[in-house]
Protein backbone atom coordinates (compact mmCIF):
# COMPACT_ATOMS: atom_id res chain seq x y z
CA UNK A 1 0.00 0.00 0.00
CA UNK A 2 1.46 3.24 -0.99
CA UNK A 3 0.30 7.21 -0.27
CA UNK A 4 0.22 10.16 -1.88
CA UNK A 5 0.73 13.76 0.44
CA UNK A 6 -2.04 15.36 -0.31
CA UNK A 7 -4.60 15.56 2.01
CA UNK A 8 -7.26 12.39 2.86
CA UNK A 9 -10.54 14.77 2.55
CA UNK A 10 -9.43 17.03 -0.62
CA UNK A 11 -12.48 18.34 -2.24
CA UNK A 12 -12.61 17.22 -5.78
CA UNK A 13 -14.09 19.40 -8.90
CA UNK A 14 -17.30 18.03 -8.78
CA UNK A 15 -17.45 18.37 -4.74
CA UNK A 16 -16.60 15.05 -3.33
CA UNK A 17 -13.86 14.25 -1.25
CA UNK A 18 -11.35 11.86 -2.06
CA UNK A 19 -12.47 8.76 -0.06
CA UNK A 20 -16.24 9.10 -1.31
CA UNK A 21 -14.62 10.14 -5.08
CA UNK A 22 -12.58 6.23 -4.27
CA UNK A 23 -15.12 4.56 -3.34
CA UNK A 24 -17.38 5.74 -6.33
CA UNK A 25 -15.09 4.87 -8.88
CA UNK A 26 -15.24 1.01 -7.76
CA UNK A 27 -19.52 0.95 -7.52
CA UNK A 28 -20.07 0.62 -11.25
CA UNK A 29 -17.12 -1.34 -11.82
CA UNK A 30 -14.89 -0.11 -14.95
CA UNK A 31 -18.02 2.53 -15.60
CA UNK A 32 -17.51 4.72 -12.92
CA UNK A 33 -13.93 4.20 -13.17
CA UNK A 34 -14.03 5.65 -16.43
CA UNK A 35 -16.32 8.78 -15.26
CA UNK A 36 -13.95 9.41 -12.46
CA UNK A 37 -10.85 8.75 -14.09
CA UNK A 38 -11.03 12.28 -15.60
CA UNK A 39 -13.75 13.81 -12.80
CA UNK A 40 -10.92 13.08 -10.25
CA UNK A 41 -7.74 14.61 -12.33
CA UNK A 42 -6.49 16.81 -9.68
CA UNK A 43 -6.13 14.07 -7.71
CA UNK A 44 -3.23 11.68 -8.04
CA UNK A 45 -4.95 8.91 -5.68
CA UNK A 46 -8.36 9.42 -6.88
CA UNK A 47 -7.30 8.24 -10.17
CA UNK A 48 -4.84 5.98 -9.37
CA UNK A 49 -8.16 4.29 -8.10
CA UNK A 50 -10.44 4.80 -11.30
CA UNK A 51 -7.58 3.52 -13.45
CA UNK A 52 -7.29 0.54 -11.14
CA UNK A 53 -11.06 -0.08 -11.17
CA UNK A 54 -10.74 0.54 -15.01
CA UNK A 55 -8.22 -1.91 -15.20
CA UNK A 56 -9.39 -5.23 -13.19
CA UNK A 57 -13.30 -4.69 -13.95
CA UNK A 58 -12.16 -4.31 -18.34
CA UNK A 59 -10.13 -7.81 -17.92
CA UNK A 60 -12.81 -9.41 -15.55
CA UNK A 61 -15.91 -8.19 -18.86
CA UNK A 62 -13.07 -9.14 -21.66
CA UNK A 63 -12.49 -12.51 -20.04
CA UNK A 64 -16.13 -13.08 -19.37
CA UNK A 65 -17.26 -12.17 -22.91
CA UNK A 66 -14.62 -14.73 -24.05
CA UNK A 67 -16.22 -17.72 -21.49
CA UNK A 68 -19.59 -16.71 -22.67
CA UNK A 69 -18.45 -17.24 -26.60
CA UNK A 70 -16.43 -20.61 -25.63
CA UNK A 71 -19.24 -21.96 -24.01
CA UNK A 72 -22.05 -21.14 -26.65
CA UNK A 73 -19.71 -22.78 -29.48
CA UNK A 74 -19.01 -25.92 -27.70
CA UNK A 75 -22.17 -27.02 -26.47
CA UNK A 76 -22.13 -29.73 -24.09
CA UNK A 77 -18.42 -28.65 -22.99
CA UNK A 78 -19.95 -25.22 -23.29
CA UNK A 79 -21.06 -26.30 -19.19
CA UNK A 80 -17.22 -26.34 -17.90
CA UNK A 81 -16.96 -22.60 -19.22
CA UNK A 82 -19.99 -21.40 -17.69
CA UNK A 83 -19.14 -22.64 -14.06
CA UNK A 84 -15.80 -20.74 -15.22
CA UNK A 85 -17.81 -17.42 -15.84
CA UNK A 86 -19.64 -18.25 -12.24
CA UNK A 87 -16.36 -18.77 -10.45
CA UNK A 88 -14.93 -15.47 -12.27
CA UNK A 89 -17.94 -13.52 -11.09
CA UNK A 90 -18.00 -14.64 -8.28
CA UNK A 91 -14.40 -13.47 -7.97
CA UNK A 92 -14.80 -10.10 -9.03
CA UNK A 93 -17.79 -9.78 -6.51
CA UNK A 94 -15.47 -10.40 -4.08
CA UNK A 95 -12.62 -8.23 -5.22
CA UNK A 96 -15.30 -5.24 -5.49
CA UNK A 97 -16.48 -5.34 -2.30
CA UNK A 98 -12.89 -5.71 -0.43
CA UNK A 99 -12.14 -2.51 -2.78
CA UNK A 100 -14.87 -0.65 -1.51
CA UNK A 101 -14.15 -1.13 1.87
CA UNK A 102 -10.09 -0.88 1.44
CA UNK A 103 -11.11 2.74 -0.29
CA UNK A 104 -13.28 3.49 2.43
CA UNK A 105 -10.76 2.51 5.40
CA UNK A 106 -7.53 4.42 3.55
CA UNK A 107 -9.63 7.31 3.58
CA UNK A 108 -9.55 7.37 -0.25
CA UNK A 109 -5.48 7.77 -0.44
CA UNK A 110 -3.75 5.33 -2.73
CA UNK A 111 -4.20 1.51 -1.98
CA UNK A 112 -3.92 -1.42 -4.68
CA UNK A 113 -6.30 -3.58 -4.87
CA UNK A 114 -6.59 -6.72 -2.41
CA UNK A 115 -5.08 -10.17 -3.95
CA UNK A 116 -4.48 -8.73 -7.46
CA UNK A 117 -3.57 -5.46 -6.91
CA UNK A 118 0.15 -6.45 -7.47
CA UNK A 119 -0.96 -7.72 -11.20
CA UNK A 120 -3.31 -4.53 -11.87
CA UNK A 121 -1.28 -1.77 -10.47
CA UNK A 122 1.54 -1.26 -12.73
CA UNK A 123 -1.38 -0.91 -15.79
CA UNK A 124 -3.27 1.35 -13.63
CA UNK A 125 -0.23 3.48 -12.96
CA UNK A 126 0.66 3.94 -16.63
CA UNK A 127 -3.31 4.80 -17.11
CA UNK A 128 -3.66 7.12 -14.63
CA UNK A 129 -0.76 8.64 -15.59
CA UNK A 130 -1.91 9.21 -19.19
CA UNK A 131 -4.93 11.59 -18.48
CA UNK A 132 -4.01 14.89 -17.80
């Protein structure tokens, strides 16, 4: 877990703080991530989150998408790739509400995500880093 020094409670430009600006940008998955990814540009950890949310919900839709087409092709098989898609939902529910709360403990400052965050940081880094 890393920090930022700016302040926990900064007000952001469309007057939320940081922490409730974190936390939104995990509730619609890569969505809101997307909306707050450039609401929250003044903030460093506020889109460090988006980007991160951005990051791990896109992979968790591409790879779904991909199950859902494998499993309509191959019929009978088609069964092993839906309990696949289950287990990967199931997953991401998971992941989403840990990020949540990890957003809403840190007070909104900088955090990777729990068990993946190692995988999805460096990508949400180079995102966040992008939008100006």
């Amino acid at each position: 877990m890393t920090s930022s020094q700016s302040p926990a409670n900064q007000p952001q430009s469309a007057g939320l703080d940081k922490k409730t600006s974190a936390i939104l940008s995990y509730a619609l998955g890569w969505l809101t991530g997307i909306i707050f990814l450039f609401v929250g540009k003044n903030d460093p950890d506020v889109k460090f989150h988006a980007a991160q949310s951005i990051v791990f919900f896109g992979a968790v839709s591409v790879v779904n998408v991909v199950l859902s087409i494998l499993g309509s092709l191959l019929g009978a098989l088609g069964i092993i790739f839906s309990l696949a898609s289950l287990a990967l939902g199931l997953f991401a529910l998971v992941i989403w509400i840990m990020a949540m709360v990890q957003a809403n403990r840190t007070g909104g400052v900088r955090a990777e995500l729990p068990i993946i965050g190692k995988f999805t940081a460096p990508y949400a880094d180079r995102l966040a880093s992008s939008v100006n």
